[in-house]
Short mmCIF file of C-alpha atoms in Angstrom, two decimals:
data_model
loop_
_atom_site.label_atom_id
_atom_site.label_comp_id
_atom_site.label_asym_id
_atom_site.label_seq_id
_atom_site.Cartn_x
_atom_site.Cartn_y
_atom_site.Cartn_z
CA UNK A 1 -59.19 -8.38 -10.35
CA UNK A 2 -55.78 -9.96 -10.77
CA UNK A 3 -52.67 -7.91 -10.22
CA UNK A 4 -49.97 -7.93 -12.84
CA UNK A 5 -46.63 -9.52 -12.01
CA UNK A 6 -44.93 -6.09 -11.99
CA UNK A 7 -47.47 -4.75 -9.50
CA UNK A 8 -47.02 -7.78 -7.23
CA UNK A 9 -43.26 -7.29 -7.31
CA UNK A 10 -43.65 -3.63 -6.39
CA UNK A 11 -46.02 -4.40 -3.53
CA UNK A 12 -43.70 -7.13 -2.27
CA UNK A 13 -40.73 -4.76 -2.41
CA UNK A 14 -42.72 -2.07 -0.57
CA UNK A 15 -43.74 -4.54 2.14
CA UNK A 16 -40.18 -5.73 2.62
CA UNK A 17 -38.93 -2.15 2.78
CA UNK A 18 -41.48 -1.29 5.49
CA UNK A 19 -40.50 -4.34 7.53
CA UNK A 20 -36.81 -3.46 7.16
CA UNK A 21 -37.55 0.10 8.27
CA UNK A 22 -39.24 -1.15 11.44
CA UNK A 23 -36.16 -3.19 12.34
CA UNK A 24 -33.84 -0.28 11.51
CA UNK A 25 -35.68 2.23 13.71
CA UNK A 26 -33.71 1.28 16.88
CA UNK A 27 -30.46 1.86 14.98
CA UNK A 28 -31.67 5.27 13.83
CA UNK A 29 -32.65 6.11 17.41
CA UNK A 30 -29.21 5.00 18.67
CA UNK A 31 -27.46 7.19 16.08
CA UNK A 32 -29.66 10.14 16.99
CA UNK A 33 -28.87 9.68 20.69
CA UNK A 34 -25.13 9.45 19.97
CA UNK A 35 -25.22 12.82 18.19
CA UNK A 36 -26.82 14.66 21.13
CA UNK A 37 -24.65 17.28 22.89
CA UNK A 38 -23.27 16.31 26.30
CA UNK A 39 -25.90 16.63 29.03
CA UNK A 40 -28.82 17.00 26.64
CA UNK A 41 -31.69 14.65 27.61
CA UNK A 42 -33.10 12.22 25.07
CA UNK A 43 -35.98 13.50 23.01
CA UNK A 44 -39.45 12.28 23.96
CA UNK A 45 -40.51 12.28 20.32
CA UNK A 46 -38.89 10.49 17.43
CA UNK A 47 -36.40 12.59 15.48
CA UNK A 48 -34.06 11.34 12.80
CA UNK A 49 -31.40 13.84 13.95
CA UNK A 50 -31.24 16.14 17.01
CA UNK A 51 -31.61 19.89 16.57
CA UNK A 52 -27.89 20.51 17.25
CA UNK A 53 -25.98 17.32 16.33
CA UNK A 54 -22.37 16.98 17.43
CA UNK A 55 -19.58 14.43 17.03
CA UNK A 56 -17.93 15.22 20.38
CA UNK A 57 -19.20 11.99 21.95
CA UNK A 58 -17.25 9.90 19.44
CA UNK A 59 -14.07 11.77 20.31
CA UNK A 60 -14.66 11.54 24.07
CA UNK A 61 -14.92 7.74 24.05
CA UNK A 62 -11.25 7.46 23.06
CA UNK A 63 -10.34 9.43 26.19
CA UNK A 64 -12.66 7.41 28.46
CA UNK A 65 -11.59 3.91 27.37
CA UNK A 66 -8.49 2.62 25.52
CA UNK A 67 -10.75 1.51 22.69
CA UNK A 68 -7.99 0.90 20.14
CA UNK A 69 -6.08 -1.45 22.46
CA UNK A 70 -9.19 -3.42 23.38
CA UNK A 71 -10.13 -3.70 19.69
CA UNK A 72 -6.65 -5.03 18.96
CA UNK A 73 -7.11 -7.62 21.71
CA UNK A 74 -10.36 -8.80 20.11
CA UNK A 75 -8.66 -9.08 16.72
CA UNK A 76 -5.75 -11.07 18.18
CA UNK A 77 -8.09 -13.45 20.00
CA UNK A 78 -10.26 -13.98 16.92
CA UNK A 79 -7.16 -14.32 14.72
CA UNK A 80 -5.88 -17.20 16.88
CA UNK A 81 -9.17 -18.85 17.81
CA UNK A 82 -10.76 -19.00 14.35
CA UNK A 83 -7.94 -20.97 12.63
CA UNK A 84 -7.72 -23.26 15.67
CA UNK A 85 -11.46 -23.88 15.46
CA UNK A 86 -11.22 -24.81 11.79
CA UNK A 87 -8.26 -27.14 12.35
CA UNK A 88 -9.53 -29.01 15.41
CA UNK A 89 -13.17 -29.02 14.30
CA UNK A 90 -12.29 -30.41 10.87
CA UNK A 91 -10.00 -33.03 12.42
CA UNK A 92 -12.82 -34.24 14.65
CA UNK A 93 -15.35 -34.13 11.81
CA UNK A 94 -13.09 -36.12 9.49
CA UNK A 95 -12.39 -38.68 12.21
CA UNK A 96 -16.12 -39.15 12.77
CA UNK A 97 -16.75 -39.51 9.03
CA UNK A 98 -14.19 -42.33 8.84
CA UNK A 99 -15.77 -44.41 11.61
CA UNK A 100 -18.21 -47.28 10.99
CA UNK A 101 -21.81 -46.20 10.62
CA UNK A 102 -22.83 -47.40 14.08
CA UNK A 103 -19.99 -45.45 15.70
CA UNK A 104 -20.86 -42.41 13.62
CA UNK A 105 -24.42 -42.42 14.93
CA UNK A 106 -23.16 -42.82 18.48
CA UNK A 107 -20.87 -39.79 18.25
CA UNK A 108 -23.53 -37.70 16.53
CA UNK A 109 -25.90 -38.42 19.43
CA UNK A 110 -23.17 -37.54 21.94
CA UNK A 111 -22.46 -34.28 20.09
CA UNK A 112 -26.13 -33.34 20.07
CA UNK A 113 -26.39 -34.14 23.78
CA UNK A 114 -23.40 -31.90 24.53
CA UNK A 115 -25.01 -29.12 22.53
CA UNK A 116 -27.97 -29.18 24.92
CA UNK A 117 -25.78 -28.48 27.95
CA UNK A 118 -26.27 -24.79 28.91
CA UNK A 119 -23.15 -22.68 28.87
CA UNK A 120 -23.72 -21.47 32.42
CA UNK A 121 -23.16 -25.04 33.66
CA UNK A 122 -19.54 -24.86 32.42
CA UNK A 123 -18.51 -21.57 33.99
CA UNK A 124 -17.33 -22.83 37.39
CA UNK A 125 -15.68 -25.96 35.98
CA UNK A 126 -13.79 -24.00 33.37
CA UNK A 127 -12.71 -21.46 35.97
CA UNK A 128 -11.26 -24.20 38.19
CA UNK A 129 -9.46 -25.83 35.26
CA UNK A 130 -8.05 -22.54 34.00
CA UNK A 131 -6.93 -21.63 37.52
CA UNK A 132 -5.05 -24.92 37.86
CA UNK A 133 -3.39 -24.33 34.47
CA UNK A 134 -2.49 -20.75 35.36
CA UNK A 135 -4.58 -19.35 32.52
CA UNK A 136 -6.69 -16.92 34.54
CA UNK A 137 -6.17 -13.34 33.34
CA UNK A 138 -4.47 -14.53 30.14
CA UNK A 139 -5.44 -14.88 26.50
CA UNK A 140 -5.45 -18.69 26.79
CA UNK A 141 -8.57 -18.64 28.95
CA UNK A 142 -10.48 -16.96 26.12
CA UNK A 143 -9.29 -19.15 23.24
CA UNK A 144 -9.27 -22.45 25.16
CA UNK A 145 -12.56 -23.70 23.58
CA UNK A 146 -10.96 -23.37 20.14
CA UNK A 147 -8.65 -26.28 20.97
CA UNK A 148 -11.78 -28.48 20.97
CA UNK A 149 -13.50 -27.01 17.92
CA UNK A 150 -15.28 -24.29 19.97
CA UNK A 151 -18.66 -26.05 19.63
CA UNK A 152 -19.90 -29.55 18.72
CA UNK A 153 -22.07 -27.80 16.13
CA UNK A 154 -19.00 -26.91 14.09
CA UNK A 155 -17.73 -30.48 14.35
CA UNK A 156 -21.08 -31.74 13.05
CA UNK A 157 -20.89 -29.28 10.17
CA UNK A 158 -17.52 -30.69 9.13
CA UNK A 159 -18.73 -34.23 9.70
CA UNK A 160 -21.63 -33.73 7.33
CA UNK A 161 -19.36 -32.16 4.70
CA UNK A 162 -16.75 -34.93 4.89
CA UNK A 163 -19.38 -37.66 4.94
CA UNK A 164 -20.70 -36.49 1.57
CA UNK A 165 -17.30 -37.08 -0.05
CA UNK A 166 -17.35 -40.51 -1.78
CA UNK A 167 -15.47 -43.21 0.11
CA UNK A 168 -13.69 -44.12 -3.12
CA UNK A 169 -11.70 -40.90 -2.87
CA UNK A 170 -10.52 -41.78 0.63
CA UNK A 171 -9.75 -45.36 -0.43
CA UNK A 172 -7.70 -44.12 -3.38
CA UNK A 173 -5.66 -41.94 -1.08
CA UNK A 174 -5.00 -44.83 1.29
CA UNK A 175 -3.88 -47.04 -1.61
CA UNK A 176 -1.43 -44.35 -2.66
CA UNK A 177 0.01 -44.28 0.86
CA UNK A 178 -1.37 -40.89 1.82
CA UNK A 179 -1.25 -40.26 5.56
CA UNK A 180 -4.30 -39.19 7.52
CA UNK A 181 -2.93 -35.65 7.92
CA UNK A 182 -2.14 -35.36 4.21
CA UNK A 183 -5.59 -36.71 3.32
CA UNK A 184 -7.17 -34.04 5.52
CA UNK A 185 -5.03 -31.27 4.07
CA UNK A 186 -5.01 -32.14 0.37
CA UNK A 187 -8.27 -34.03 -0.13
CA UNK A 188 -10.93 -33.52 2.54
CA UNK A 189 -10.50 -29.88 3.55
CA UNK A 190 -10.30 -28.44 -0.01
CA UNK A 191 -13.51 -30.29 -0.91
CA UNK A 192 -15.21 -28.89 2.20
CA UNK A 193 -14.09 -25.30 1.61
CA UNK A 194 -17.63 -23.80 1.82
CA UNK A 195 -18.14 -25.45 5.21
CA UNK A 196 -14.76 -24.18 6.41
CA UNK A 197 -15.71 -20.64 5.38
CA UNK A 198 -19.04 -20.94 7.19
CA UNK A 199 -17.36 -22.21 10.36
CA UNK A 200 -14.80 -19.41 10.15
CA UNK A 201 -17.51 -16.76 9.94
CA UNK A 202 -19.59 -18.24 12.74
CA UNK A 203 -16.64 -18.71 15.09
CA UNK A 204 -15.39 -15.19 14.33
CA UNK A 205 -18.75 -13.79 15.43
CA UNK A 206 -18.55 -15.91 18.62
CA UNK A 207 -15.08 -14.72 19.65
CA UNK A 208 -15.49 -11.14 18.42
CA UNK A 209 -18.70 -10.64 20.39
CA UNK A 210 -17.79 -12.76 23.43
CA UNK A 211 -18.58 -10.75 26.55
CA UNK A 212 -18.92 -13.34 29.30
CA UNK A 213 -15.58 -15.13 28.94
CA UNK A 214 -13.43 -11.98 29.35
CA UNK A 215 -15.71 -10.88 32.18
CA UNK A 216 -15.33 -14.21 34.01
CA UNK A 217 -11.70 -15.11 33.38
CA UNK A 218 -9.93 -11.76 33.07
CA UNK A 219 -9.36 -9.74 36.23
CA UNK A 220 -7.45 -6.84 34.71
CA UNK A 221 -7.32 -4.69 31.58
CA UNK A 222 -4.33 -6.50 30.12
CA UNK A 223 -6.50 -8.58 27.74
CA UNK A 224 -9.87 -6.83 27.94
CA UNK A 225 -11.74 -7.03 24.64
CA UNK A 226 -14.00 -4.71 22.67
CA UNK A 227 -17.29 -5.93 24.26
CA UNK A 228 -15.85 -5.13 27.69
CA UNK A 229 -14.81 -1.69 26.42
CA UNK A 230 -18.33 -1.01 25.14
CA UNK A 231 -19.78 -2.03 28.50
CA UNK A 232 -17.34 0.26 30.32
#
């Protein structure tokens, strides 16, 4: 017996809703635990809401940790690092796209090799460099990767976007005497706007949720960020 298309759509929607509910259960449990009165142990059985929910915990956190100041720090860091990532990453991607094909392949391979280096291998080296530059316990230690595009992955994203632009457009700009910076600003970057938006979103998530860098390179609360506040 064949199911009608409407029935299949309903069954598919029901299946997706059940799967979504399974993934949302930890969030429901977290909300239920946050509404428990102070000192009340967690329930051993699943409840959507506790028997006597309270919002006191949400008020107490502002007294325990300067949450507003740490949130502002995260916004400042992301507000500086994200535009820097777009600028430097797009510069590198455009430069790669303008190289001969053999050089392009070489730099793509190098970028992929760098991507395979684990982040933990860079911690001590970065700490020594930042210490020599006097950046320890400052905002510059957190946003330093943005000066190099944050990640080779973002550079490769821009490289792919700029490579798809016909060379005739670049050649026309050169014939008109357009400088490399003007070509990037007025020709390449506007045509790669979707890629720039994607890089902006991805890099914002990286800097907004960065926990290890503030933990490693900040020794005081002057520039602590929201992830550090949540851990405290």
